[in-house]
CSV table of C-alpha atoms in Angstrom, one decimal:
chain,number,residue,atom,x,y,z
A,11,MET,CA,31.6,4.5,-10.4
A,12,LYS,CA,28.9,7.1,-10.0
A,13,THR,CA,29.9,10.5,-8.6
A,14,PRO,CA,27.7,11.3,-5.6
A,15,LYS,CA,25.2,14.0,-6.4
A,16,ALA,CA,25.1,17.2,-4.4
A,17,TYR,CA,22.1,17.2,-2.0
A,18,HIS,CA,21.2,19.9,0.4
A,19,HIS,CA,20.2,18.8,3.9
A,20,GLY,CA,16.9,17.0,3.9
A,21,SER,CA,16.7,16.0,0.2
A,22,ALA,CA,19.2,13.1,0.7
A,23,ARG,CA,16.6,11.3,2.8
A,24,GLU,CA,13.9,11.7,0.1
A,25,ALA,CA,16.5,10.5,-2.5
A,26,LEU,CA,17.2,7.4,-0.5
A,27,ILE,CA,13.5,6.6,-0.1
A,28,LYS,CA,12.9,7.1,-3.8
A,29,ALA,CA,15.9,5.0,-4.8
A,30,GLY,CA,14.9,2.3,-2.2
A,31,ARG,CA,11.4,2.2,-3.6
A,32,GLU,CA,12.7,1.8,-7.2
A,33,LEU,CA,15.1,-1.0,-6.2
A,34,LEU,CA,12.4,-2.6,-4.1
A,35,GLU,CA,10.4,-3.5,-7.3
A,36,ILE,CA,13.6,-5.1,-8.7
A,37,THR,CA,15.1,-6.9,-5.7
A,38,GLY,CA,12.2,-7.3,-3.2
A,39,GLY,CA,12.4,-6.2,0.4
A,40,ALA,CA,14.5,-9.1,1.7
A,41,GLN,CA,17.3,-8.6,-0.8
A,42,LEU,CA,17.4,-4.8,-0.7
A,43,SER,CA,20.6,-3.4,0.8
A,44,LEU,CA,21.4,0.0,2.2
A,45,ARG,CA,24.6,0.0,0.1
A,46,ALA,CA,22.7,-0.5,-3.1
A,47,VAL,CA,20.2,2.1,-2.2
A,48,ALA,CA,22.9,4.7,-1.5
A,49,GLU,CA,24.6,3.8,-4.8
A,50,ALA,CA,21.3,4.1,-6.7
A,51,ALA,CA,20.7,7.5,-5.1
A,52,GLY,CA,24.2,8.7,-6.0
A,53,LEU,CA,25.2,9.1,-2.4
A,54,SER,CA,28.0,7.8,-0.2
A,55,ARG,CA,27.7,4.4,1.4
A,56,GLN,CA,27.4,6.1,4.8
A,57,ALA,CA,24.5,8.4,3.7
A,58,PRO,CA,21.7,5.9,4.6
A,59,TYR,CA,23.0,5.7,8.2
A,60,ASN,CA,22.7,9.5,8.5
A,61,HIS,CA,18.9,9.2,8.0
A,62,PHE,CA,17.9,5.6,9.0
A,63,GLN,CA,19.0,3.5,11.9
A,64,SER,CA,18.6,0.3,9.9
A,65,LYS,CA,17.4,-1.2,6.7
A,66,GLU,CA,14.0,-1.8,8.5
A,67,ALA,CA,13.8,1.9,9.2
A,68,LEU,CA,14.3,2.7,5.5
A,69,LEU,CA,11.7,0.0,4.6
A,70,ALA,CA,9.3,1.6,7.1
A,71,ALA,CA,9.7,5.0,5.4
A,72,ILE,CA,9.1,3.4,2.0
A,73,ALA,CA,6.0,1.6,3.4
A,74,THR,CA,4.7,5.0,4.8
A,75,VAL,CA,5.0,6.5,1.3
A,76,GLY,CA,3.1,3.5,0.0
A,77,PHE,CA,0.2,3.8,2.5
A,78,ASN,CA,0.0,7.5,1.8
A,79,GLU,CA,-0.2,7.0,-1.9
A,80,LEU,CA,-2.8,4.2,-1.6
A,81,SER,CA,-4.9,6.4,0.7
A,82,ALA,CA,-4.6,9.3,-1.8
A,83,SER,CA,-5.6,7.0,-4.6
A,84,MET,CA,-8.6,5.7,-2.7
A,85,ASP,CA,-9.7,9.3,-1.8
A,86,ALA,CA,-9.5,10.4,-5.4
A,87,GLY,CA,-11.6,7.5,-6.6
A,88,MET,CA,-14.2,7.9,-3.9
A,89,LYS,CA,-14.4,11.6,-4.4
A,90,ARG,CA,-15.5,11.1,-8.0
A,91,ALA,CA,-18.1,8.5,-7.0
A,92,ARG,CA,-21.8,9.5,-6.8
A,93,SER,CA,-23.2,6.9,-4.4
A,94,ASP,CA,-22.1,4.9,-1.4
A,95,MET,CA,-22.0,1.7,-3.6
A,96,ALA,CA,-19.9,3.6,-6.2
A,97,ARG,CA,-17.5,4.8,-3.4
A,98,LEU,CA,-17.1,1.2,-2.1
A,99,THR,CA,-16.3,0.0,-5.7
A,100,ALA,CA,-13.9,2.9,-6.3
A,101,LEU,CA,-12.1,2.0,-3.1
A,102,GLY,CA,-11.7,-1.6,-4.3
A,103,VAL,CA,-10.5,-0.5,-7.7
A,104,ALA,CA,-7.9,1.8,-6.2
A,105,TYR,CA,-6.7,-0.8,-3.8
A,106,ILE,CA,-6.3,-3.6,-6.4
A,107,THR,CA,-4.8,-1.2,-9.0
A,108,PHE,CA,-2.3,0.0,-6.6
A,109,ALA,CA,-1.2,-3.5,-5.8
A,110,GLN,CA,-0.9,-4.4,-9.5
A,111,LYS,CA,1.2,-1.3,-10.3
A,112,ASN,CA,3.4,-1.6,-7.2
A,113,PRO,CA,3.7,-5.3,-6.3
A,114,ALA,CA,6.8,-5.3,-4.2
A,115,LEU,CA,5.8,-2.1,-2.4
A,116,PHE,CA,2.3,-3.6,-1.7
A,117,ARG,CA,4.0,-6.8,-0.3
A,118,LEU,CA,6.3,-4.7,1.9
A,119,MET,CA,3.4,-2.7,3.3
A,120,PHE,CA,1.8,-5.9,4.7
A,121,GLN,CA,4.8,-8.1,5.6
A,122,SER,CA,5.5,-7.8,9.3
A,123,GLU,CA,8.6,-10.0,8.9
A,124,LEU,CA,10.2,-7.2,6.8
A,125,VAL,CA,8.8,-4.2,8.8
A,126,ASP,CA,7.1,-4.2,12.2
A,127,LEU,CA,4.9,-1.2,11.7
A,128,GLU,CA,4.2,-0.8,15.4
A,129,ARG,CA,7.9,0.1,15.9
A,130,TYR,CA,7.5,3.0,13.4
A,131,PRO,CA,4.8,5.5,14.4
A,132,ASP,CA,4.6,7.3,11.0
A,133,ALA,CA,4.2,4.0,9.1
A,134,ASN,CA,1.7,2.6,11.6
A,135,ALA,CA,-0.4,5.8,11.5
A,136,ALA,CA,-0.4,5.7,7.6
A,137,GLY,CA,-1.5,2.1,7.7
A,138,ILE,CA,-4.3,2.8,10.1
A,139,ALA,CA,-5.4,5.7,8.0
A,140,THR,CA,-5.7,3.4,5.0
A,141,HIS,CA,-7.7,0.9,7.0
A,142,ASP,CA,-10.0,3.6,8.3
A,143,ARG,CA,-10.9,4.5,4.7
A,144,CYS,CA,-12.0,1.0,4.2
A,145,LEU,CA,-14.0,1.0,7.4
A,146,ALA,CA,-15.8,4.3,6.4
A,147,ALA,CA,-16.7,3.0,3.0
A,148,VAL,CA,-18.2,-0.2,4.3
A,149,ALA,CA,-20.0,1.7,7.2
A,150,ALA,CA,-21.8,3.7,4.6
A,151,VAL,CA,-23.5,0.6,3.1
A,152,ALA,CA,-23.7,-1.8,6.0
A,153,PRO,CA,-26.1,-1.9,8.9
A,154,GLU,CA,-24.5,-0.9,12.2
A,155,ALA,CA,-24.7,-4.3,13.7
A,156,LYS,CA,-22.8,-5.9,10.8
A,157,ARG,CA,-20.2,-3.2,10.1
A,158,ASP,CA,-17.3,-4.8,12.0
A,159,GLY,CA,-17.7,-8.2,10.4
A,160,LEU,CA,-18.4,-6.8,6.9
A,161,SER,CA,-15.4,-4.4,7.2
A,162,ILE,CA,-13.1,-7.4,7.9
A,163,LEU,CA,-14.7,-9.4,5.1
A,164,ALA,CA,-14.4,-6.5,2.6
A,165,TRP,CA,-10.7,-5.9,3.4
A,166,SER,CA,-10.0,-9.7,3.3
A,167,VAL,CA,-11.6,-10.1,0.0
A,168,VAL,CA,-10.1,-7.0,-1.7
A,169,HIS,CA,-6.7,-7.7,-0.2
A,170,GLY,CA,-6.9,-11.4,-1.1
A,171,TYR,CA,-7.9,-10.6,-4.7
A,172,ALA,CA,-5.1,-7.9,-5.0
A,173,THR,CA,-2.6,-10.4,-3.7
A,174,LEU,CA,-3.7,-13.2,-5.9
A,175,SER,CA,-3.7,-10.9,-8.9
A,176,ILE,CA,0.0,-9.9,-8.4
A,177,GLU,CA,1.2,-13.4,-7.3
A,178,LEU,CA,-0.7,-15.5,-9.9
A,179,ALA,CA,-1.5,-12.9,-12.6
A,180,PHE,CA,-4.8,-14.7,-13.2
A,181,ASP,CA,-6.9,-11.7,-14.2
A,182,PRO,CA,-5.9,-8.9,-16.6
A,183,PRO,CA,-6.0,-5.3,-15.2
A,184,GLU,CA,-9.1,-4.5,-17.2
A,185,LYS,CA,-11.1,-7.0,-15.0
A,186,VAL,CA,-10.4,-4.9,-11.8
A,187,ARG,CA,-13.5,-2.7,-12.0
A,188,GLU,CA,-15.8,-5.7,-12.7
A,189,ARG,CA,-14.3,-7.6,-9.7
A,190,ALA,CA,-14.5,-4.6,-7.4
A,191,GLU,CA,-18.2,-4.1,-8.3
A,192,LEU,CA,-18.9,-7.7,-7.6
A,193,ILE,CA,-17.2,-7.5,-4.2
A,194,ALA,CA,-19.2,-4.4,-3.3
A,195,LYS,CA,-22.5,-6.0,-4.4
A,196,LEU,CA,-21.8,-9.1,-2.3
A,197,LEU,CA,-21.0,-7.0,0.7
A,198,VAL,CA,-24.2,-5.0,0.4
A,199,LEU,CA,-26.2,-8.2,0.0
A,200,GLY,CA,-24.4,-9.7,3.0
A,201,GLY,CA,-25.3,-6.6,5.0
A,202,ALA,CA,-29.0,-6.8,3.9
A,203,GLU,CA,-29.4,-10.4,5.0
A,204,ARG,CA,-31.2,-10.9,8.3
A,205,SER,CA,-29.6,-13.5,10.5
């Protein structure tokens, strides 16, 4: 049996989130237990309840970390890009790569049966911030009249590809940039069409 580690106030919460995230990739969200998370963090079985009201609350905290990391990754990719098209591609690459590297976390972030984000303001705000980055990247390349539709289309295609790539493993990671570039080009062409 592990001896509980000494944590000062505040760091136990971070240790639980970190341990929960690591276990999430092994067990998945539905099978994750607060007891297992406490044990993996080297804390008492009671420790999770001192910081989270429920398993869903812990999962919401983990999802918040995921959204923040995804947003930071998208920001870093877009910052290096030199054009609007390159920024849109970089956003797609960051999104898909994040999903491939963190499949269980990615699933958790978008599964309302595991976490109802609307019940957790921090998680909900982090999710909205991620979505807003997608909207801004599409807005930069799309005519104003088509921005809403193309934003939904862009997110649907990138999210769908990311999901398929982790569920079916049909494309190797080195194909991500090529696929993201194709998605960006199709969106720009869709925006340029006159209806």
